[in-house]
CSV table of C-alpha atoms and ligand atoms in Angstrom, one decimal:
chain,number,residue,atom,x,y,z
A,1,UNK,CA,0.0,0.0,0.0
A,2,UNK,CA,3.1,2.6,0.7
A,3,UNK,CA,4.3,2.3,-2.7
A,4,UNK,CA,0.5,2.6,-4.1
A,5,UNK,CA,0.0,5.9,-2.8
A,6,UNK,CA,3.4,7.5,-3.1
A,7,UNK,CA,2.7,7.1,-6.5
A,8,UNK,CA,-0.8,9.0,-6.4
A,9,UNK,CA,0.7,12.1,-6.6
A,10,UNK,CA,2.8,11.8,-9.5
A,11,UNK,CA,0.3,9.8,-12.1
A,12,UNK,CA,-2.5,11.3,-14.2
A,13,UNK,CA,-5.0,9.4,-13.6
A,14,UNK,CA,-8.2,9.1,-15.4
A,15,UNK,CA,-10.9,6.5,-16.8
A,16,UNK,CA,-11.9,5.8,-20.2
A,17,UNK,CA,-15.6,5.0,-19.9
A,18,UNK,CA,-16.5,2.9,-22.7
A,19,UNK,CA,-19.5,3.5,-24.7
A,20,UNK,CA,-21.9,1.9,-25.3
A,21,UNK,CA,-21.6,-0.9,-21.6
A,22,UNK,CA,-24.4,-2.6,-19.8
A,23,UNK,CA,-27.4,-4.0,-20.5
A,24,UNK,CA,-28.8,-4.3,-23.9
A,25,UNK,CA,-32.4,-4.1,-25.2
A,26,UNK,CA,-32.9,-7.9,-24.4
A,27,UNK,CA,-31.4,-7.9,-20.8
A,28,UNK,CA,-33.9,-4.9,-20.4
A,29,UNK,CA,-36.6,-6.6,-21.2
A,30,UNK,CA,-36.4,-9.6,-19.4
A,31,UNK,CA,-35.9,-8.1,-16.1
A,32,UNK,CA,-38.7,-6.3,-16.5
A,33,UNK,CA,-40.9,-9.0,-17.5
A,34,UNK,CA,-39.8,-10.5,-14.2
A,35,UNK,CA,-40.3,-7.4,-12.1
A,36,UNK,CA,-43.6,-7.0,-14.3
A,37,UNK,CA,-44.6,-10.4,-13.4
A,38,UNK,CA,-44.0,-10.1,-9.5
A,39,UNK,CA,-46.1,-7.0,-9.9
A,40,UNK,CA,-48.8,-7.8,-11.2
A,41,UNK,CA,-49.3,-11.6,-10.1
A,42,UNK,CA,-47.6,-11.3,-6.7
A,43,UNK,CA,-44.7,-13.1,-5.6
A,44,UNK,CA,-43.9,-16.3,-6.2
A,45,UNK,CA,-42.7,-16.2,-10.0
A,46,UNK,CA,-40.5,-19.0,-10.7
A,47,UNK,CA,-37.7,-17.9,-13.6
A,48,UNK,CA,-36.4,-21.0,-15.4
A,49,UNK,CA,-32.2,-20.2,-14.8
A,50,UNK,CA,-30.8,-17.1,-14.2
A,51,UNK,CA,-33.0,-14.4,-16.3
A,52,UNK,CA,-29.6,-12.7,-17.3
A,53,UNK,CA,-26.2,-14.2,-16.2
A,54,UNK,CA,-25.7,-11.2,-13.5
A,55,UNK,CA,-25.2,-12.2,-9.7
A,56,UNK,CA,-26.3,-8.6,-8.3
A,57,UNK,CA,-29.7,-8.8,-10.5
A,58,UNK,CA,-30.6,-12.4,-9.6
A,59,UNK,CA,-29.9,-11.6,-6.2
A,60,UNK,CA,-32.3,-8.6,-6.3
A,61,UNK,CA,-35.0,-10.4,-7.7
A,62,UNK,CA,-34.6,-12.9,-5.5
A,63,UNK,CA,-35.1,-10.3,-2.7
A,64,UNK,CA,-38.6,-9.5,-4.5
A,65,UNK,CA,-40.1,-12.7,-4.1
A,66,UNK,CA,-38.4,-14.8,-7.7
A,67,UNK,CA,-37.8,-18.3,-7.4
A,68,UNK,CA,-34.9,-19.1,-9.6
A,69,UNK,CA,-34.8,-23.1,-10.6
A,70,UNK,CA,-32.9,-25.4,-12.7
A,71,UNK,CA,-35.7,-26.6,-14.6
A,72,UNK,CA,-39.3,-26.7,-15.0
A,73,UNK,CA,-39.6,-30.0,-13.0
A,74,UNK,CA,-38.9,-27.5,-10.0
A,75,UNK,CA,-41.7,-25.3,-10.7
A,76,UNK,CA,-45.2,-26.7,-9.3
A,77,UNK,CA,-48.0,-27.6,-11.3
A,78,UNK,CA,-49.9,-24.7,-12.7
A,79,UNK,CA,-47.7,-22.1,-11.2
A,80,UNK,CA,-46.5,-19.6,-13.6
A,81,UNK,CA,-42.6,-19.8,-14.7
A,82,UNK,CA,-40.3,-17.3,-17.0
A,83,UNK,CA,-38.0,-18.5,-19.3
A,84,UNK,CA,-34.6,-16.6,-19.4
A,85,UNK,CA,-33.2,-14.1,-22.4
A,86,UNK,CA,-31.0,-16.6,-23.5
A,87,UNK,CA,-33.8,-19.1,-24.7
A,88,UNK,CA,-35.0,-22.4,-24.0
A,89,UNK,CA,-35.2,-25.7,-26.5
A,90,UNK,CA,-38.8,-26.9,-27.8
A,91,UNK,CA,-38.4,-29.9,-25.4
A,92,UNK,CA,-38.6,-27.2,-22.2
A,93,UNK,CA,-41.9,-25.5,-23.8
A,94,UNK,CA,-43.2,-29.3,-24.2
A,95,UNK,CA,-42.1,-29.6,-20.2
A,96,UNK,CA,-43.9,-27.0,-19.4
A,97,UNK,CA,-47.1,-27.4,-21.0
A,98,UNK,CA,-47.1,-31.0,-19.3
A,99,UNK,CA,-46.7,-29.5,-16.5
A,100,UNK,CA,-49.9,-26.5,-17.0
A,101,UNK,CA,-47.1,-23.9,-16.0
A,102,UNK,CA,-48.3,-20.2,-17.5
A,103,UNK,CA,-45.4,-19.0,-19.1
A,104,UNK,CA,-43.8,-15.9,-19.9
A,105,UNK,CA,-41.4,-16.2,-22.9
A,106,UNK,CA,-38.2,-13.9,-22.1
A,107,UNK,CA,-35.9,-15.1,-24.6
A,108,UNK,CA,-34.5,-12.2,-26.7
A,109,UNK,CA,-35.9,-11.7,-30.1
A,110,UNK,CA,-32.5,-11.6,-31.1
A,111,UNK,CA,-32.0,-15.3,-30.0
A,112,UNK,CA,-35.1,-16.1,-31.2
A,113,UNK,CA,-33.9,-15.3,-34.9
A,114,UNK,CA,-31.4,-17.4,-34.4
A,115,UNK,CA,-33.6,-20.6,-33.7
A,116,UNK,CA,-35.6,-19.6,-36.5
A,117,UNK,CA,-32.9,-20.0,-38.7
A,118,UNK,CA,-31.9,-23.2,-37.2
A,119,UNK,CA,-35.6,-24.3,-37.6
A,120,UNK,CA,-35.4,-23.2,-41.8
A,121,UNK,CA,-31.9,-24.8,-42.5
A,122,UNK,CA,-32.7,-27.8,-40.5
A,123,UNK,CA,-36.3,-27.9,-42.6
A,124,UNK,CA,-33.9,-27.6,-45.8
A,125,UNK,CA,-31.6,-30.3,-44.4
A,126,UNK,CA,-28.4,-28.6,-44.2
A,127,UNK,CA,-26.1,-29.8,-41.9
A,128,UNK,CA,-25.9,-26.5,-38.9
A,129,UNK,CA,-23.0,-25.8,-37.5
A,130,UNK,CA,-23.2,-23.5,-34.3
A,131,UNK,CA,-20.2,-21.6,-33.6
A,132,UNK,CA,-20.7,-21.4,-29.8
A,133,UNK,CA,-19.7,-22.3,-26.6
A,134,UNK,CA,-20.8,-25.9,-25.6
A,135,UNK,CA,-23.3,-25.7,-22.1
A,136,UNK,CA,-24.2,-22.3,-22.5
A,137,UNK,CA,-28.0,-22.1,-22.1
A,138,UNK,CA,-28.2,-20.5,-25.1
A,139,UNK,CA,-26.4,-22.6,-27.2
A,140,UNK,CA,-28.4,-25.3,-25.8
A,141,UNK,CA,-31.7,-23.9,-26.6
A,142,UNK,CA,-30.8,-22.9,-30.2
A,143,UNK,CA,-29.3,-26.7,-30.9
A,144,UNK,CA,-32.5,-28.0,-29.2
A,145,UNK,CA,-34.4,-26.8,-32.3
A,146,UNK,CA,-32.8,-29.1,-34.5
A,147,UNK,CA,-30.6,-31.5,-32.7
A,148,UNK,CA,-30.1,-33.9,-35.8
A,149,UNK,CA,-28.9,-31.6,-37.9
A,150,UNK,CA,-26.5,-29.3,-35.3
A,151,UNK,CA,-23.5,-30.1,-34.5
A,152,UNK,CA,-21.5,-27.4,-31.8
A,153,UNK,CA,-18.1,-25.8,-32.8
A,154,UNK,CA,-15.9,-24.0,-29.8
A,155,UNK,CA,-13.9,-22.0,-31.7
A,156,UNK,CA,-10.6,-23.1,-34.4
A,157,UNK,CA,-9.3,-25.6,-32.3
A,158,UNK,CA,-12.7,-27.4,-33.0
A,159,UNK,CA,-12.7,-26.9,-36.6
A,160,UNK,CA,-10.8,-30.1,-37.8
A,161,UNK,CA,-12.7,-32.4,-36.0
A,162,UNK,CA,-16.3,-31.7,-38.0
A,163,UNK,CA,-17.7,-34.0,-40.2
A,164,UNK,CA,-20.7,-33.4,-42.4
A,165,UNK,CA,-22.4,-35.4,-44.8
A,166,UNK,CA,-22.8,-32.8,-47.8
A,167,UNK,CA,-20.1,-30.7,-48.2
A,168,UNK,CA,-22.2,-28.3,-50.5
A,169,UNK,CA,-24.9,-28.4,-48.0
A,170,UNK,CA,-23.1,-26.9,-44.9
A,171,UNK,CA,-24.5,-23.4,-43.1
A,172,UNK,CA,-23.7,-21.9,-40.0
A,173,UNK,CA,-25.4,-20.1,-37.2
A,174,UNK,CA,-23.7,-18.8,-34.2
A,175,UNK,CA,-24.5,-17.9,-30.1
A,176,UNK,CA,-25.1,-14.3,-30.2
A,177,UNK,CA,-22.2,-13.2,-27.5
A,178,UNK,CA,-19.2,-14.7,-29.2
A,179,UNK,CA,-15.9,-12.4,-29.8
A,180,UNK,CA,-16.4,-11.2,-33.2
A,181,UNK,CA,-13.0,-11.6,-34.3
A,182,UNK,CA,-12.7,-15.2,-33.1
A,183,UNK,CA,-15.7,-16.2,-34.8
A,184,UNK,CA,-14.4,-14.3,-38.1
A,185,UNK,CA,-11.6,-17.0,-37.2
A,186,UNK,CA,-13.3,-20.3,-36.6
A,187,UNK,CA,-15.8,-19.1,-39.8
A,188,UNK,CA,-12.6,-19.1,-41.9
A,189,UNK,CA,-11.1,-22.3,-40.9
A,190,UNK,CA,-14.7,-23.7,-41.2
A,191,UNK,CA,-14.7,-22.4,-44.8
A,192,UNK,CA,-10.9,-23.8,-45.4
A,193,UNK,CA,-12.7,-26.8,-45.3
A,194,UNK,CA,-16.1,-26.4,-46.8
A,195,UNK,CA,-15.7,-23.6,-49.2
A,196,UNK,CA,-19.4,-23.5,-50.4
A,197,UNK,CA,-19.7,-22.7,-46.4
A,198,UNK,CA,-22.9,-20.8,-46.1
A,199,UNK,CA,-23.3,-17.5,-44.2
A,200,UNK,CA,-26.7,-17.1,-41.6
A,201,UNK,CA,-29.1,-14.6,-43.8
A,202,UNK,CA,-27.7,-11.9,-41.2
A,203,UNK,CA,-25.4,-11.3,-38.0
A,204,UNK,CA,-26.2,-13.9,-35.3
A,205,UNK,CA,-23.8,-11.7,-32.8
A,206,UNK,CA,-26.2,-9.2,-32.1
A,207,UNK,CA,-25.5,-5.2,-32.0
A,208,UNK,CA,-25.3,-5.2,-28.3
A,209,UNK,CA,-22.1,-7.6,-28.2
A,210,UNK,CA,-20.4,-6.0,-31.4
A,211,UNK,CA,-21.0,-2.7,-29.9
A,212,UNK,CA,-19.6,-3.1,-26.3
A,213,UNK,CA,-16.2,-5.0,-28.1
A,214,UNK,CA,-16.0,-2.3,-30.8
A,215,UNK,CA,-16.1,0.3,-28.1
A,216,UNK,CA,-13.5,-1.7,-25.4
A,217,UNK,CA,-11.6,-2.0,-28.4
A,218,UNK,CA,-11.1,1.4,-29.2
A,219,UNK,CA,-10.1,2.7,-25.5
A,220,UNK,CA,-8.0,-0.5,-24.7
A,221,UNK,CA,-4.5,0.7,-26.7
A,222,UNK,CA,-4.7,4.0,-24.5
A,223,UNK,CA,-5.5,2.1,-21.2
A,224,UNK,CA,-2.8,0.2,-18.8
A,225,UNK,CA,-5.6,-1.4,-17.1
A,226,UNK,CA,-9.4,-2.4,-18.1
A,227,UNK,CA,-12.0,-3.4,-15.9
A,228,UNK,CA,-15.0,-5.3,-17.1
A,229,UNK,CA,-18.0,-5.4,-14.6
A,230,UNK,CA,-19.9,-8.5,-15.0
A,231,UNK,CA,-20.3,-12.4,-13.8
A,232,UNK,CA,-18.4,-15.0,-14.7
A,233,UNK,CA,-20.9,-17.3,-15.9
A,234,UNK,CA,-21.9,-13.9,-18.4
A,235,UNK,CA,-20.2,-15.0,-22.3
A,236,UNK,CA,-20.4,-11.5,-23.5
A,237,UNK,CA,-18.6,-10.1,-20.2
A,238,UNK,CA,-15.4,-12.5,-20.0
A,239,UNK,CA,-15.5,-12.1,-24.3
A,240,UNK,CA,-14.9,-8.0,-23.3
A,241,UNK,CA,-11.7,-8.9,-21.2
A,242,UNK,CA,-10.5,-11.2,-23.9
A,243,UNK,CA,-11.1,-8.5,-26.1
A,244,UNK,CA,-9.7,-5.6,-24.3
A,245,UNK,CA,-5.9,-7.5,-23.5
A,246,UNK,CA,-6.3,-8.5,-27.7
A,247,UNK,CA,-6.3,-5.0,-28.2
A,248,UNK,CA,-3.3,-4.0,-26.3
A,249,UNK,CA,-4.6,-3.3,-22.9
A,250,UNK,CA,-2.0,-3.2,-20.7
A,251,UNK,CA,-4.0,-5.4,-18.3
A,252,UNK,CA,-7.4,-6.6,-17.7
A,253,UNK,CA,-10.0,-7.6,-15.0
A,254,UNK,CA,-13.1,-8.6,-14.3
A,255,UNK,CA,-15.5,-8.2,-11.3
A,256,UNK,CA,-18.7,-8.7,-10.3
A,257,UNK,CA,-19.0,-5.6,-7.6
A,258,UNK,CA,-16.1,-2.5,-7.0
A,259,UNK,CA,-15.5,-4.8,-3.4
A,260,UNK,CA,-13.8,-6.9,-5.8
A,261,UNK,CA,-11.0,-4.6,-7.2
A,262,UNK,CA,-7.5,-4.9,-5.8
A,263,UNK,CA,-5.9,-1.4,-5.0
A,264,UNK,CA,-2.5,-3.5,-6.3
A,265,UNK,CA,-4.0,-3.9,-10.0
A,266,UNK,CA,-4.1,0.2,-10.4
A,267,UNK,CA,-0.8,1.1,-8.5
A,268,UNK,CA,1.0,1.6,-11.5
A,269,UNK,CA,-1.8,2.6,-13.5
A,270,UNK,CA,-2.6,6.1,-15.6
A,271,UNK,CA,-5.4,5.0,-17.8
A,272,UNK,CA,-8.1,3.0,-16.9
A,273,UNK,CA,-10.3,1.7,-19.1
A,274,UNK,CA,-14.1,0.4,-17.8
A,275,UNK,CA,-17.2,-1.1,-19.1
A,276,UNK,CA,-19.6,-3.7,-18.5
A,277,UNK,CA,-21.2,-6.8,-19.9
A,278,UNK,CA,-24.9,-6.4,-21.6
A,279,UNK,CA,-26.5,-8.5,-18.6
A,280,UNK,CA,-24.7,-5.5,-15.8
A,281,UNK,CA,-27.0,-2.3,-14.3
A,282,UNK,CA,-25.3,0.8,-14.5
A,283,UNK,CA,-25.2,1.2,-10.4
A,284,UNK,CA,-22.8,-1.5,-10.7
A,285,UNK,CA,-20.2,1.1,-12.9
A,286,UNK,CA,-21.4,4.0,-10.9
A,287,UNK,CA,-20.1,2.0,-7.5
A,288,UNK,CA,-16.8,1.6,-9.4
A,289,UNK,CA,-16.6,5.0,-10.5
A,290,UNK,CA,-17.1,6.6,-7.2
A,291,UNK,CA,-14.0,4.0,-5.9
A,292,UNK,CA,-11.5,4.8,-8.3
A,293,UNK,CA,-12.0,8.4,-7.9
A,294,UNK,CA,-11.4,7.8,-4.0
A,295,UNK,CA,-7.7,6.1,-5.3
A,296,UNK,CA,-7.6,9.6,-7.3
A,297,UNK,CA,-9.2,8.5,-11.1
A,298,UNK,CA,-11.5,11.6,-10.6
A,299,UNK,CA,-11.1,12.5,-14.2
A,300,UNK,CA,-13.9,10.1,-16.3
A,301,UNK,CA,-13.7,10.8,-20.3
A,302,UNK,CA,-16.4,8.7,-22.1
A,303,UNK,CA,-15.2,6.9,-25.5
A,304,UNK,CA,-17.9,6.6,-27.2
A,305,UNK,CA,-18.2,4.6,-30.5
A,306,UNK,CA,-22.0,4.1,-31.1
A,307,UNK,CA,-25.0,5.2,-29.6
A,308,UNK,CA,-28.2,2.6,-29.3
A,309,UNK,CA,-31.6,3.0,-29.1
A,310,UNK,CA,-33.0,-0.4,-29.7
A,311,UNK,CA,-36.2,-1.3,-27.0
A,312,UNK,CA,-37.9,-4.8,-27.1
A,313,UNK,CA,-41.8,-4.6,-26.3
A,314,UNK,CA,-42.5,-7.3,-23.2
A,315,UNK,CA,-43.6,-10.7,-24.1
A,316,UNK,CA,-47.0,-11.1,-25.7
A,317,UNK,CA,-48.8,-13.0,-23.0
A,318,UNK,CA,-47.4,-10.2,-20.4
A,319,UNK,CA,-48.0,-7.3,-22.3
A,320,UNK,CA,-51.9,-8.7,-22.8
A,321,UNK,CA,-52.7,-9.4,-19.0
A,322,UNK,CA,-51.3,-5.9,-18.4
A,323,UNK,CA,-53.0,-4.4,-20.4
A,324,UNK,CA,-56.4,-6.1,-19.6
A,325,UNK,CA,-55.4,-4.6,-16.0
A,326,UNK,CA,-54.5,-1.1,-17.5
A,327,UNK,CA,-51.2,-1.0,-16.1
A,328,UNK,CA,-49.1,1.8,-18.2
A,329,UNK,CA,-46.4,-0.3,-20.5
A,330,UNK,CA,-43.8,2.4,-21.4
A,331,UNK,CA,-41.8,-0.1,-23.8
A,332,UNK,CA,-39.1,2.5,-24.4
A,333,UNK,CA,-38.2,3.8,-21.5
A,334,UNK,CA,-34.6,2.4,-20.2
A,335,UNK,CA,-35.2,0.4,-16.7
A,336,UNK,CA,-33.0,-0.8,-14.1
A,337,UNK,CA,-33.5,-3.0,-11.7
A,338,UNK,CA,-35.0,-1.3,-8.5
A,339,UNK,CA,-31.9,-0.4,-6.3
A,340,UNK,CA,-32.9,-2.4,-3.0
A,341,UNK,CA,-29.4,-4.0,-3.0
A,342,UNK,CA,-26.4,-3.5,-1.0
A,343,UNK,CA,-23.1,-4.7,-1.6
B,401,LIG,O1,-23.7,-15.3,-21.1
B,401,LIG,P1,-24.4,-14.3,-22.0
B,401,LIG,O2,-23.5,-13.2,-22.4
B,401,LIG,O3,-25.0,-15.0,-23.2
B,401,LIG,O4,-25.6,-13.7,-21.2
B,401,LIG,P2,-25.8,-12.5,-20.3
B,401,LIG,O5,-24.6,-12.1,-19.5
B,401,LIG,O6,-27.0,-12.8,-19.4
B,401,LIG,O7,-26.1,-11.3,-21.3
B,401,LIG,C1,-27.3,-11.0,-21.8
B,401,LIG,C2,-28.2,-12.0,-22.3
B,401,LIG,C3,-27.8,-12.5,-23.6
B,401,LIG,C4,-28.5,-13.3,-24.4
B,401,LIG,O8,-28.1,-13.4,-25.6
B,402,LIG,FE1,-30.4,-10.0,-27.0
B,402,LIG,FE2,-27.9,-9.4,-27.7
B,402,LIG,FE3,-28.8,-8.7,-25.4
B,402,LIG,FE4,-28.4,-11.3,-25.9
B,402,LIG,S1,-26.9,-9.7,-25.7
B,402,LIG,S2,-30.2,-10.4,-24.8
B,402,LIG,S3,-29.0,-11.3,-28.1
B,402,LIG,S4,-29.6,-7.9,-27.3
């Protein structure tokens, strides 16, 4: 600690806040279909997995009366059950209508493109290859769609081991927070291989993940240390670390909550560079901004690289009962979740 702040008064210290961070139009959505839900029907409302892979916002609607479960043979009969943003497999809809549960379809629309294209190449019977990390509850939900036809792919270590029965017949679809530039490399190995490769009919990485890399990737040169708030279990958080030390960050972290950060990682440190994963609140940034300006990073520049104003109207079934109720739905306005959490 001595040698950390005899250094505070020579260094100019200041943040690079990248631009666009946090959550993105589908994260939005689905905690407020949750908070909607508890609302409206009273607590409990059973969530099928986390609703977005972020400890401080499961943890707050667990404070509010949600039930979070590994599956729907959890929930019980009848009672009604939300299915996360990252999507769920025909085979979960089919266990939940076994089991009567009401439920209330979070998965992004953006994910839900994806299994739509699954469902029309599988129709045409191309083999699928899904560029995606292997457990991921999204990637299971999107190969659930058309399990004989998808086979998973890692990344370019993976590339060499696919087989496919059509060469000329080959397409493929990919988890929609994957590093960009990795994919771009696993799509070109893939294509080594099969070059009548076939390209999905548009970007499966959706705008909210090629925006926050774009924008860490364009304070990252300029920083000596990044810090990425998000979970660990959240793709498109740890991606942004990846992506930040790719670009030439002199260092990089990640952290669920500002307790987290070690005073050592900034001791030498001029620049610091923050964002945060699509599934992270902005109090969570705000508690990490009012830290480092303690340690003397008073000085916050934004780098901003795109601005986004894309809002997602709740689900159907949600939006109806709501309405039938005359609660106001104001689908553009940006929410966070209510700040009844301490950490
Ligand atoms: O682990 P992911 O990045 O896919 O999910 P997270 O952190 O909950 O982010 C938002 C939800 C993304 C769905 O595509
Ligand atoms: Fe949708 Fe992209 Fe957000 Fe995932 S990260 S919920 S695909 S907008």
């Amino acid at each position: 600690m001595a040698v950390f702040e005899s250094k505070v008064a020579t260094l100019r210290k200041r943040i690079l806040l990248a631009a666009p961070r946090g959550y993105c139009a589908g994260v939005d959505r689905a905690v407020d279909a949750v908070e909607k839900a508890l609302a409206h029907y009273g607590a409990p409302v059973y969530v099928r997995k986390e609703i977005v892979h972020n400890k401080y916002v499961v943890e707050a609607l667990t404070k509010r009366g949600a039930i979070f479960v590994s599956e729907t043979d959890e929930v019980p009969q009848g009672a009604r059950v939300v299915f996360s943003a990252h999507g769920v497999s025909p085979a979960v809809h089919e266990q939940a209508a076994a089991r009567h549960l009401e439920t209330i379809d979070a998965t992004c629309p953006l994910v839900t493109k994806v299994h739509k294209q699954a469902v029309r190449f599988a129709s045409s019977d191309y083999d699928i290859i899904l560029v995606g990390h292997t457990g991921h509850e999204e990637v299971e939900g999107t190969q659930g769609e058309a399990p004989d036809h998808i086979q998973v792919v890692n990344g370019p270590h993976e590339v060499d081991q696919v087989e496919v029965r059509d060469p000329n017949k080959v397409v493929w679809i990919s988890q929609t927070t994957l590093s960009v530039d990795e994919t771009m490399e696993t799509v070109a190995k893939l294509r080594e291989r099969f070059p009548a490769l076939q390209d999905p009919p548009s970007d499966d990485i959706c705008y909210a993940t090629q925006n926050r890399q774009a924008a860490v990737k364009a304070l990252a040169p300029d920083c000596d240390a990044v810090i990425v708030v998000g979970s660990g279990n959240s793709s498109n958080s740890v991606r942004l670390k990846e992506v930040a030390l790719e670009a030439g960050a002199g260092a990089a972290y990640r952290v669920d909550f500002a307790s987290e950060i070690h005073p050592e990682w900034l001791a030498d440190v001029e620049t610091v560079g923050l964002t945060s994963g699509a599934s992270v609140p902005e109090i969570l940034v705000r508690e990490v901004i009012e830290l480092l300006a303690q340690w003397g990073f008073e000085d916050v520049q934004e780098v901003r690289t795109a601005t986004e104003n894309i809002a997602f109207s709740l689900p159907k079934n949600l939006r109806a009962d709501l309405k039938a109720a005359g609660a106001e739905i104001r689908p553009h306005e940006r929410r966070q979740p209510a700040p009844d959490h301490t950490c």
